[in-house]
Coordinates of C-alpha atoms (C1' of nucleotides) in Angstrom, one line a residue:
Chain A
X1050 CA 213.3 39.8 122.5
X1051 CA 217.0 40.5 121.6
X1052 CA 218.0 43.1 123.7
X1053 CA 221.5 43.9 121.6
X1054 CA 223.9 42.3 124.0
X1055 CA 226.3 41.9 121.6
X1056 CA 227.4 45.7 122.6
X1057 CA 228.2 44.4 126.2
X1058 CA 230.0 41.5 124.6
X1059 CA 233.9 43.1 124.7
X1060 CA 235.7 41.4 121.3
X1061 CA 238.9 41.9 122.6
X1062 CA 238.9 40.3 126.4
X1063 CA 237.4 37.2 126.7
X1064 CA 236.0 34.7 124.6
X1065 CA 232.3 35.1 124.3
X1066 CA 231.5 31.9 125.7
X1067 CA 232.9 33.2 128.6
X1068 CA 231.1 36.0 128.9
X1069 CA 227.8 34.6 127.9
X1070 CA 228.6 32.4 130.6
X1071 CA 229.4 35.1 133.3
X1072 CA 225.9 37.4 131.8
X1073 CA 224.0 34.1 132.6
X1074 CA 225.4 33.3 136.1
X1075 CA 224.7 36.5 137.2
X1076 CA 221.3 36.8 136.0
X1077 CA 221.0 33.4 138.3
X1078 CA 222.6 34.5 141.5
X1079 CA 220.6 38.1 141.2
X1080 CA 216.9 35.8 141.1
X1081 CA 216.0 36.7 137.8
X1082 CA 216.3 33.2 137.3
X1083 CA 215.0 30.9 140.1
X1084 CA 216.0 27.6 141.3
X1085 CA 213.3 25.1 139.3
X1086 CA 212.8 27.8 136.4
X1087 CA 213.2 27.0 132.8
X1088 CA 216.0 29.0 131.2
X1089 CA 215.4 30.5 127.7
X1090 CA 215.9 28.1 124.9
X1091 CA 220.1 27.7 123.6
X1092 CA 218.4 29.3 120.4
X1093 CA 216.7 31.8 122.0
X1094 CA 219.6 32.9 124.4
X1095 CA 221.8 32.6 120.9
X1096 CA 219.5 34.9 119.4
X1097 CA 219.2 37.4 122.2
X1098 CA 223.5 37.6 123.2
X1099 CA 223.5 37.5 118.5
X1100 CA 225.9 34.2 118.4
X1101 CA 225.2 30.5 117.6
X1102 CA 223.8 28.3 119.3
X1103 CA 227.1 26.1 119.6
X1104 CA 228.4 29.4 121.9
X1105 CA 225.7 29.4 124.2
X1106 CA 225.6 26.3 124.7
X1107 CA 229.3 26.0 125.4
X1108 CA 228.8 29.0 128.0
X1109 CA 225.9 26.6 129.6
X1110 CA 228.5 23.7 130.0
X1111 CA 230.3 25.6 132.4
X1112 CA 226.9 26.2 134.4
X1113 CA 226.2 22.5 134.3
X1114 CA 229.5 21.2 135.8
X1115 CA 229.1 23.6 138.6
X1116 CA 225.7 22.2 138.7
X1117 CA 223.9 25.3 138.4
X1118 CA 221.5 24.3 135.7
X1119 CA 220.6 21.3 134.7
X1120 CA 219.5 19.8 130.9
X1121 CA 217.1 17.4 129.6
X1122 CA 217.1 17.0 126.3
X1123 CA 213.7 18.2 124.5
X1124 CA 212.6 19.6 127.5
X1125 CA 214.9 22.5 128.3
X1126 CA 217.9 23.6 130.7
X1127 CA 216.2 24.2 134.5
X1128 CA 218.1 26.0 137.0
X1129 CA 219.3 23.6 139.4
X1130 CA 217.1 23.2 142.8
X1131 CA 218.0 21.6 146.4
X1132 CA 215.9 18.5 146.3
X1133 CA 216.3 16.2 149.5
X1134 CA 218.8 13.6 147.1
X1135 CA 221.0 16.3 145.9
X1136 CA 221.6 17.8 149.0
X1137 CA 221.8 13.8 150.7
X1138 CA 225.3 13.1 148.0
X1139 CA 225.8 16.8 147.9
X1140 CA 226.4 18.0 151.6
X1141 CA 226.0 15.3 153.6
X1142 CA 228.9 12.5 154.0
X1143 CA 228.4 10.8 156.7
X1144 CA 228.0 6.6 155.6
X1145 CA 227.8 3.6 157.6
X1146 CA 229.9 0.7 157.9
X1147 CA 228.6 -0.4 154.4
X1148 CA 229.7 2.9 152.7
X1149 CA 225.6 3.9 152.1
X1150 CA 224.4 7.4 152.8
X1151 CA 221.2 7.4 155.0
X1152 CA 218.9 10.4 155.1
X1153 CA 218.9 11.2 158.7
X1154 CA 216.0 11.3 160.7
X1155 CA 213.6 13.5 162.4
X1156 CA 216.7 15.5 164.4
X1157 CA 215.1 17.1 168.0
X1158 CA 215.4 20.4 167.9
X1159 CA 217.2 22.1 171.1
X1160 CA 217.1 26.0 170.6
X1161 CA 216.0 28.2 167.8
X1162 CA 217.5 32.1 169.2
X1163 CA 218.2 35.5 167.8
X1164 CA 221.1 36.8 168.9
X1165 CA 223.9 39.0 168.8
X1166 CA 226.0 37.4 167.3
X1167 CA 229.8 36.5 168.9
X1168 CA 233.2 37.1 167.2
X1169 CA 234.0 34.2 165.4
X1170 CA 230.6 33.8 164.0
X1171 CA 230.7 37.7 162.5
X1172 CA 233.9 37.1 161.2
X1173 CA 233.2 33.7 159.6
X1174 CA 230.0 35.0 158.5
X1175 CA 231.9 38.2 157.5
X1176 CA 229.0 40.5 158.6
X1177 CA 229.7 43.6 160.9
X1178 CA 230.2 44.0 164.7
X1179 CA 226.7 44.6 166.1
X1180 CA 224.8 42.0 163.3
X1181 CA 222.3 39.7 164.5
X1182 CA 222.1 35.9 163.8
X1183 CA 219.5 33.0 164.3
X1184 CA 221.3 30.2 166.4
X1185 CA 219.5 26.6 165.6
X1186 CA 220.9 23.7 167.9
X1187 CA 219.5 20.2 167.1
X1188 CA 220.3 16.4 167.2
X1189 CA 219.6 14.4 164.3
X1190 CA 219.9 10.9 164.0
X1191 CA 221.1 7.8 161.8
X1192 CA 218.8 4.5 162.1
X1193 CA 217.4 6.0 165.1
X1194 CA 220.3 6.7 167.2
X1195 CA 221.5 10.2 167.9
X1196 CA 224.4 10.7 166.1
X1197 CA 224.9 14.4 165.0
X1198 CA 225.0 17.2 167.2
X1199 CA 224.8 20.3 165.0
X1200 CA 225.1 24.2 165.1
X1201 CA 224.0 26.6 162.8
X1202 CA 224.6 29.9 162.4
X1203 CA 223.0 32.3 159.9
X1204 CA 222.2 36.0 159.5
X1205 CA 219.2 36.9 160.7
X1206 CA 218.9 39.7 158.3
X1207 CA 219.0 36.8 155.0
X1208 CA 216.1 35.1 157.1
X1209 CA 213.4 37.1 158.5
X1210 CA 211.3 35.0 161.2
X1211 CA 213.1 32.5 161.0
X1212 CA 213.7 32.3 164.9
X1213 CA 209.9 32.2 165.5
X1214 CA 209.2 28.9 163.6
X1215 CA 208.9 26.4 165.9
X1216 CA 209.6 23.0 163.9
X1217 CA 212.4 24.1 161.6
X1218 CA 212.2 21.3 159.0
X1219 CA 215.2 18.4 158.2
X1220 CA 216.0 19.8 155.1
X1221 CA 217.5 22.9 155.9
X1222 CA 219.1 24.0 152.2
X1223 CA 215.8 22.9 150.8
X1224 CA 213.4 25.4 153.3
X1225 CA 216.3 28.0 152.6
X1226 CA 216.2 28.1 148.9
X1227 CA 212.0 28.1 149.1
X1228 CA 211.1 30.2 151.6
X1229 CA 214.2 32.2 151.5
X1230 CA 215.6 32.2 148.1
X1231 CA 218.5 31.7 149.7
X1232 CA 220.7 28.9 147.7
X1233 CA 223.6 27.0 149.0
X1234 CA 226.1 26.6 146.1
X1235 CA 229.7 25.6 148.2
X1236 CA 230.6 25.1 151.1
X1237 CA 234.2 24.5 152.6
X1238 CA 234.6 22.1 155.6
X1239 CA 237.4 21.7 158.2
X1240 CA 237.8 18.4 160.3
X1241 CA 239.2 17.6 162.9
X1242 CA 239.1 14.8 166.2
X1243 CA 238.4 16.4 169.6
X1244 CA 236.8 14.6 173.1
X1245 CA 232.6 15.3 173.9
X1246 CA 232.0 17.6 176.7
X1247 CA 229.6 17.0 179.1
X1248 CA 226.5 18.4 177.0
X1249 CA 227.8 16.9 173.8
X1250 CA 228.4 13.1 175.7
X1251 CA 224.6 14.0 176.6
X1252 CA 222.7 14.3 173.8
X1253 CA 224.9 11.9 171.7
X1254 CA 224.9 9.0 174.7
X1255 CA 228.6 9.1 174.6
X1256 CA 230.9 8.8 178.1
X1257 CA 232.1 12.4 178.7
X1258 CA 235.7 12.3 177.3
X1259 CA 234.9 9.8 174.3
X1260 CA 236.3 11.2 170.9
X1261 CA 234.1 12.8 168.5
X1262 CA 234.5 14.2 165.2
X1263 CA 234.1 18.0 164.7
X1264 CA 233.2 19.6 161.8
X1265 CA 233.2 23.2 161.0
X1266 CA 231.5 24.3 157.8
X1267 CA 231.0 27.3 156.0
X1268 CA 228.3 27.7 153.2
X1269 CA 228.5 30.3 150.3
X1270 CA 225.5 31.5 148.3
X1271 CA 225.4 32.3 144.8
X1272 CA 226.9 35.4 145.0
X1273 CA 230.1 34.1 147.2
X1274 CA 228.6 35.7 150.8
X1275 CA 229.1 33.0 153.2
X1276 CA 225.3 32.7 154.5
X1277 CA 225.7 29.5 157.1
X1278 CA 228.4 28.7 159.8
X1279 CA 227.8 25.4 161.2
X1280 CA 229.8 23.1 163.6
X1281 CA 228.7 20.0 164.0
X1282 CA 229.9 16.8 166.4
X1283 CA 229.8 13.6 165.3
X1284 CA 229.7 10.0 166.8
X1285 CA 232.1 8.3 164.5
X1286 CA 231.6 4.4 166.3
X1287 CA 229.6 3.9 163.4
X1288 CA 229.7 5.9 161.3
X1289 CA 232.1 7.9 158.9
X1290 CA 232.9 10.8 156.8
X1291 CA 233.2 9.4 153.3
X1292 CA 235.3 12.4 151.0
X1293 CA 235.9 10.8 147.4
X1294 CA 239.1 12.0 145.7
X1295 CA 238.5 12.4 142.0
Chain B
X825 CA 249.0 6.1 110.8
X826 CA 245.3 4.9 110.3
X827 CA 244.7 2.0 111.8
X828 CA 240.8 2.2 110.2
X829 CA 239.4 2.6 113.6
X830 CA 236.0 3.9 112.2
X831 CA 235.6 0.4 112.2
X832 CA 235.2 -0.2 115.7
X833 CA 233.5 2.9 115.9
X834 CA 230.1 1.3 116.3
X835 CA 227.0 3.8 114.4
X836 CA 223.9 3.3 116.1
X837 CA 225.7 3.1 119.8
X838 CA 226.8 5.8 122.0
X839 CA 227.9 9.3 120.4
X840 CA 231.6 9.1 118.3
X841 CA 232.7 11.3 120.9
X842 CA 232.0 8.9 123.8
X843 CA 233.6 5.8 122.0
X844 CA 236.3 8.3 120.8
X845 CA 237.2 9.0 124.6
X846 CA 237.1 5.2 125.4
X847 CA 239.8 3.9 123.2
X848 CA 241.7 7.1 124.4
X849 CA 241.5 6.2 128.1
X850 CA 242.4 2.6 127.5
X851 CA 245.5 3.9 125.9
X852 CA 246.3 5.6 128.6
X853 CA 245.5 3.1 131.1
X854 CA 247.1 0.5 129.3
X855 CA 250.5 2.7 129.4
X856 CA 250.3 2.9 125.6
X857 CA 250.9 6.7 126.5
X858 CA 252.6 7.1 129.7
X859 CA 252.5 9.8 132.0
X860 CA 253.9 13.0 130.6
X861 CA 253.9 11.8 126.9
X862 CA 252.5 13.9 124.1
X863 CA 250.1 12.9 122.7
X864 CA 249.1 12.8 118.6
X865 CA 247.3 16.0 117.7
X866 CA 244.0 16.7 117.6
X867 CA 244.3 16.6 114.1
X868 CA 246.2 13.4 113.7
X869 CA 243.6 11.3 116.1
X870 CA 241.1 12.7 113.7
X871 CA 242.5 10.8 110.8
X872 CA 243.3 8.2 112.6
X873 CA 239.8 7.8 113.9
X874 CA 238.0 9.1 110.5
X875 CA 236.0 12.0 112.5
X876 CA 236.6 16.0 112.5
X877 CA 239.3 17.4 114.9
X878 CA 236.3 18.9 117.1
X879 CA 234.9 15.2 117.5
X880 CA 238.1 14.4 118.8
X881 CA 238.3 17.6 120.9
X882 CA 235.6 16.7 122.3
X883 CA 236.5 13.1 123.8
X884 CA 239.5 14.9 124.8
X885 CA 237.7 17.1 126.8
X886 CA 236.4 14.7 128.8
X887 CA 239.8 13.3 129.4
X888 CA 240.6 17.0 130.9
X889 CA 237.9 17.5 132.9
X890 CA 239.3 14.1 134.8
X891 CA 242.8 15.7 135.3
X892 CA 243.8 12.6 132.4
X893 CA 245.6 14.9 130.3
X894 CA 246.7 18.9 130.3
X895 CA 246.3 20.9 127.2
X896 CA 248.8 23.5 126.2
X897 CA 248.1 25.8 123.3
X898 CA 250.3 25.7 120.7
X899 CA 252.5 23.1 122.2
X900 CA 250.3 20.2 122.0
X901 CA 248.6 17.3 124.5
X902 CA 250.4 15.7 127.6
X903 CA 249.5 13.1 129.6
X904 CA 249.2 14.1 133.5
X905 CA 251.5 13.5 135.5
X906 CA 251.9 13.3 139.5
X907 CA 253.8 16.5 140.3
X908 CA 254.5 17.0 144.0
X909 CA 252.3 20.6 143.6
X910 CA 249.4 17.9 142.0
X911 CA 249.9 15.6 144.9
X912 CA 249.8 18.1 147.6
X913 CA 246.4 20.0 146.6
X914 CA 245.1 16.6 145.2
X915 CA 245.5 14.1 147.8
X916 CA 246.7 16.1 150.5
X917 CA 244.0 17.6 152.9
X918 CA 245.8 18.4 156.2
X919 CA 245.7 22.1 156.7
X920 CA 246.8 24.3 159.5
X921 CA 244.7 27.1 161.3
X922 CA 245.4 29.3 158.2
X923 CA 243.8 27.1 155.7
X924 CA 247.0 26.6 154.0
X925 CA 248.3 23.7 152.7
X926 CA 251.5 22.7 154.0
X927 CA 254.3 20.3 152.3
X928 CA 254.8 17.5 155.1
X929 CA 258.4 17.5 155.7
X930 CA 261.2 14.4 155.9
X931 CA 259.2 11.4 157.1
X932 CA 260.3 9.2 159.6
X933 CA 260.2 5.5 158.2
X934 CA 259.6 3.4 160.8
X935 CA 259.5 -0.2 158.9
X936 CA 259.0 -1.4 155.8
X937 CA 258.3 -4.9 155.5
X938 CA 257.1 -7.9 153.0
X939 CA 254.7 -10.0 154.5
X940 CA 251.7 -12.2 153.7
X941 CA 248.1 -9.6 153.2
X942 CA 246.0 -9.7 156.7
X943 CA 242.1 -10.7 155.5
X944 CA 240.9 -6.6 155.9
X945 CA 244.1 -5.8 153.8
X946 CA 243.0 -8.5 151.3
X947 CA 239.7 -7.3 151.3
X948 CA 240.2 -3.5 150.6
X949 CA 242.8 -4.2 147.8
X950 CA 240.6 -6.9 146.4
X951 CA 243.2 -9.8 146.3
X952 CA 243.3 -13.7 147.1
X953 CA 244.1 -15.2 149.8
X954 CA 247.5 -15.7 149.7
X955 CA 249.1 -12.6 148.1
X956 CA 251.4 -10.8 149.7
X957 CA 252.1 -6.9 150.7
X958 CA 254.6 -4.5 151.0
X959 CA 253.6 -2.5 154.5
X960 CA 255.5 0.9 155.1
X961 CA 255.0 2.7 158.2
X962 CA 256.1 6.3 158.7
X963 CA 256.0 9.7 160.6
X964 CA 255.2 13.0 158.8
X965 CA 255.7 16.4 160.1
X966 CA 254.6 19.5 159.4
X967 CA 256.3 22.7 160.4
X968 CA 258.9 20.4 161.9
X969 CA 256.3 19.1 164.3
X970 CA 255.1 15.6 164.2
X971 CA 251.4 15.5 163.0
X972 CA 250.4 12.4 161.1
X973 CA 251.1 8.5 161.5
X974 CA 250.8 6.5 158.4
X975 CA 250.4 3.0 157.4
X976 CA 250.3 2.4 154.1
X977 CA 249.8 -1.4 152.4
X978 CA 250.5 -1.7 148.9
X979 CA 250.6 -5.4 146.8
X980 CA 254.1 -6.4 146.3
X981 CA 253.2 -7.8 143.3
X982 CA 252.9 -4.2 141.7
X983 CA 255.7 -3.0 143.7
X984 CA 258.6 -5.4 143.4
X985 CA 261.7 -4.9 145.2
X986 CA 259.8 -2.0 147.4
X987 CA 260.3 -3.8 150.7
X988 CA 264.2 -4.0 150.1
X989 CA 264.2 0.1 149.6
X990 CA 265.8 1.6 152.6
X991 CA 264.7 5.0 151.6
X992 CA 261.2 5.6 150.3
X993 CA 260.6 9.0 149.1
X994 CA 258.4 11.4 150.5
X995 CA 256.3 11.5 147.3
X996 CA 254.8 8.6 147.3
X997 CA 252.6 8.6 144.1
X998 CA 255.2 10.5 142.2
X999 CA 257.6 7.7 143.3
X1000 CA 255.0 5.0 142.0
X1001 CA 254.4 6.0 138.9
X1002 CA 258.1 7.0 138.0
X1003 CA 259.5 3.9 139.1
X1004 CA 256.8 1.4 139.0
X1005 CA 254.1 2.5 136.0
X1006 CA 251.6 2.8 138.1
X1007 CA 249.8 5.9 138.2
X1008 CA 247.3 6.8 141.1
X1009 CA 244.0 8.3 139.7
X1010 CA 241.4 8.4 142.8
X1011 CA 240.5 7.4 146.1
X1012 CA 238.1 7.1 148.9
X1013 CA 238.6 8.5 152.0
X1014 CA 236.5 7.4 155.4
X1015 CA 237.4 9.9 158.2
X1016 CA 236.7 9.2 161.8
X1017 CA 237.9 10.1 165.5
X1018 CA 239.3 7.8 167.8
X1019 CA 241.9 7.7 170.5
X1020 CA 245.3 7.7 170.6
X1021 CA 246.6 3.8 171.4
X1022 CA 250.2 4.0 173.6
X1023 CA 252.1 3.8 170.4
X1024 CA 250.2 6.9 168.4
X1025 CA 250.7 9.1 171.3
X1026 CA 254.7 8.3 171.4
X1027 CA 254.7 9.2 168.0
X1028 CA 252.9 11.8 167.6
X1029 CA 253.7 12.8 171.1
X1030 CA 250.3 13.3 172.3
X1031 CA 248.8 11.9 175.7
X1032 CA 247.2 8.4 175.5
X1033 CA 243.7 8.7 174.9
X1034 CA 244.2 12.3 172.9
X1035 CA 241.8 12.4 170.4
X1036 CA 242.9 11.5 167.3
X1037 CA 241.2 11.7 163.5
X1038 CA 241.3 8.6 161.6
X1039 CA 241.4 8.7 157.7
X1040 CA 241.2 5.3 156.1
X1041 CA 241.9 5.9 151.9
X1042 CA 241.4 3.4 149.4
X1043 CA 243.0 4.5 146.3
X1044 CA 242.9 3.4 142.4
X1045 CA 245.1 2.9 139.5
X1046 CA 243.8 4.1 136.0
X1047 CA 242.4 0.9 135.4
X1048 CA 240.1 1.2 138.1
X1049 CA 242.3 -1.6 140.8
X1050 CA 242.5 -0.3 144.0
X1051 CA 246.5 -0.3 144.5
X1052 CA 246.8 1.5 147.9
X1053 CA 245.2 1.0 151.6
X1054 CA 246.3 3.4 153.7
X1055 CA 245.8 4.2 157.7
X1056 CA 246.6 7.9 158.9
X1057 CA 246.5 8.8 162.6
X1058 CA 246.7 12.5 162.6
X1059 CA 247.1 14.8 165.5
X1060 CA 244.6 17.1 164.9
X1061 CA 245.2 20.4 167.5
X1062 CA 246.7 22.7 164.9
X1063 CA 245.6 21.2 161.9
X1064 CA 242.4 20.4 160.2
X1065 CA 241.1 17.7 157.4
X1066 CA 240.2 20.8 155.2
X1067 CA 237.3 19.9 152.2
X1068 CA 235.5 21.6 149.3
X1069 CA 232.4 21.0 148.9
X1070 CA 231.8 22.0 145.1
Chain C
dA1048 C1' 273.2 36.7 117.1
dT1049 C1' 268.6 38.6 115.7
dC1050 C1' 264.6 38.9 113.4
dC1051 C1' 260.9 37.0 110.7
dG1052 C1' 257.9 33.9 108.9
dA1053 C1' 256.1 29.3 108.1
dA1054 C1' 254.4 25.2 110.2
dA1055 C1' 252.4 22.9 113.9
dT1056 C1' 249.5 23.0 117.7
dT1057 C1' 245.2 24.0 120.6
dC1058 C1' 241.2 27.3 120.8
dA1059 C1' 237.0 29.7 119.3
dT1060 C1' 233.0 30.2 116.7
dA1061 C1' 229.5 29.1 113.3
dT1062 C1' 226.6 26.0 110.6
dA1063 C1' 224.1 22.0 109.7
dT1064 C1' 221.7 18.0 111.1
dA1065 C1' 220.2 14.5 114.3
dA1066 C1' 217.5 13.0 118.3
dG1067 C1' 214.2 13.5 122.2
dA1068 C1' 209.7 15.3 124.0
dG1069 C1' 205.5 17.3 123.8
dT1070 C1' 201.4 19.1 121.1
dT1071 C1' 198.2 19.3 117.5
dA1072 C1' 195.9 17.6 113.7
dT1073 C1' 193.7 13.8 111.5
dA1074 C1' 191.8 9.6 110.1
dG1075 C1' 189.1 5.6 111.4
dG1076 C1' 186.1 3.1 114.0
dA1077 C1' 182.2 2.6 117.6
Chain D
dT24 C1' 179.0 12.6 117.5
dC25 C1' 182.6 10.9 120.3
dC26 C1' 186.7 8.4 121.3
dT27 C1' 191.2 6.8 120.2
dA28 C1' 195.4 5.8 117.9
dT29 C1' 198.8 7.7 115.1
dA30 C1' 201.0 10.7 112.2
dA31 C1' 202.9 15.2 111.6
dC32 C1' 204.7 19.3 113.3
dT33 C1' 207.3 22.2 116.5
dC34 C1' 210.0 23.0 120.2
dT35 C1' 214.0 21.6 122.7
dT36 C1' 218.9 19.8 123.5
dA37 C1' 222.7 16.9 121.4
dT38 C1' 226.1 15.7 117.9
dA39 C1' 229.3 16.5 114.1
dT40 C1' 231.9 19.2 110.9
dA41 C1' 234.2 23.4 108.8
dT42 C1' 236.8 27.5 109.1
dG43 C1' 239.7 30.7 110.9
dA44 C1' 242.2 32.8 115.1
dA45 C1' 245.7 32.6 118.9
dT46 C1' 249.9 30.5 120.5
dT47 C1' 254.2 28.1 120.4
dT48 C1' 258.2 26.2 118.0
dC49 C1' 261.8 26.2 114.9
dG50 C1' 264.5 27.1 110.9
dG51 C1' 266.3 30.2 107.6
dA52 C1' 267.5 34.8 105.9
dT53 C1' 269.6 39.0 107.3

DNA sequence: ATCCGAAATTCATATATAAGAGTTATAGGA
DNA sequence: TCCTATAACTCTTATATATGAATTTCGGAT
């Protein structure tokens, strides 16, 4: 099926792989392309955008660093899916005193609300004045002990019911992407040390007072829409964030 | 120059490519090339290995994507170097409330000492027993204010002459690999909160018992030998540990 | 001094071939 | 006839090379 893209291909701006590589992203971030899918064939994709195969697949290496797709060779290039490991090294850093990550467990779930949502959030969330959002507050914890204290804002409008299901599960990007189609590509975090308050010493077991670790993060979709705001509050006596430098 | 390296090219191993961009990174590691040096052209490592210049492009490219070496059309192949702009959006994380990075200003050096390694110092930098370390401990600032309190341990067998330096620059791993060769390529960071001891909060001039953040970084030479163990105490109320999550 | 072109570089694209994985066909025994 | 092992085929991604374009530098003619 070639469908002559070679006219939307501009020979003067960019190179092609480039623009190969911006026709494909798109087609990803719109859904035409889901996460798990299998992606036309480097030939076929060759055929359809009329270059070689050598261009296309140079516009899928740029996919595949930003781990949007994925390849296996003789099988085909899949878009890339939140499975439990990938978002365990992707988004979550917190290691114990031996450097290991460890999926936490079961977390207790405080509060699940719609609400309006308040200033900050709209702003970080950049969605307008009267929006709504779905407020989850839960504890998760690290070899049993509660450790994380977490957050999470989202717009209700990107997840319909979503503050009437009772047990939301512990892999939040995962249930996002399959019963949303929502898909967590980035996500920018800001650290900092502050004391727990009485609710926070609480639920973590803490003296009121004792430092904790904040952590303010804000998730992008495909698209670049910022589609989570999340704060959590972390017991760092045994834990810590591990960032690698590369 | 060939040196006949299709010799050591091995056939039925890993990819020319691969192999290619082996014997280019132990080059470089090595200080065969050091930082800043041009490298032979695409064209020449071709010959030199007995492959086509895209072969060699390619090995190269894997060299770039590490931030080993910058390309610049037309002019050639350079080895990277630590520029104080690299080192500040590299290795530098502390942002204020605008998500901007600021330059720390003039450090205050408090000491800077030779002694024999403490066993955790040993430990992290992977040496025996017995070595010795060069231990500088500073104040940095940011928009005049004091902000972070650093202890950094270094081997003095890298670094000779180090401890008798009344001055050391503000950029550090600029100053490192100008005047010592060695050339800082990664690190691992472990980030936690704690509480300000009575010295921290003089420094920093923050209450005892202020919440602090804690950063712990181990950090590599080219070769892979961790080369740096460093302690900051940062005061964290108008700045944050900022991090992309790509 | 200024312009122009040749030489050197990286960059872009195409082509050919190899290597991996799955499917189908086929031959040979029970 | 039925089952099984294997060979052959077809699809995929992966690797290697060839050719020309874009970009910078530099020297020589004007």
């Amino acid at each position: 099926m070639n469908f002559g893209f070679k006219a939307i291909l501009t020979t003067g701006q960019a190179p092609l792989y480039a623009q190969i590589r911006g026709h494909l992203l798109q087609r990803i971030a719109l859904g035409l392309w889901k996460p798990g899918d299998l992606l036309p064939s480097e030939t076929a994709l060759a055929d359809e955008f009329a270059v070689s195969q050598g261009t296309v697949r140079k516009a899928l290496d740029g996919l595949v660093a930003n781990n949007l797709v994925v390849r296996h060779q003789g099988k085909g290039t899949f878009v890339a899916t939140h499975t439990p490991q990938r978002e365990l090294f992707h988004f979550f850093h917190l290691v114990d005193q031996n450097f290991t990550r460890q999926m936490p467990e079961t977390s207790r779930l405080i509060s699940c609300q719609l609400r309006r949502g308040e200033r900050h959030e709209l702003h970080n969330l950049k969605l307008g004045s009267n929006a709504h959002v779905v407020v989850i507050r839960r504890v998760r914890r690290l070899y049993g002990k509660p450790v994380i204290m977490e957050r999470i804002v989202v717009p209700s409008k990107l997840f319909p019911g979503l503050s009437e299901n009772d047990n939301v599960p512990n892999e939040l990007y995962h249930f996002f992407e399959k019963t949303y189609g929502v898909t967590i590509h980035k996500a920018i975090e800001n650290i900092y040390a502050t004391s727990a308050n009485q609710e926070t010493s609480l639920y973590l077991g803490l003296k009121q007072g004792a430092p904790v670790l904040g952590i303010t993060r804000i998730a992008e979709s495909l698209d670049g829409a910022p589609v989570e705001y999340r704060l959590s509050l972390c017991n760092t006596c045994a834990h810590t964030y591990m960032n690698e430098i590369v």
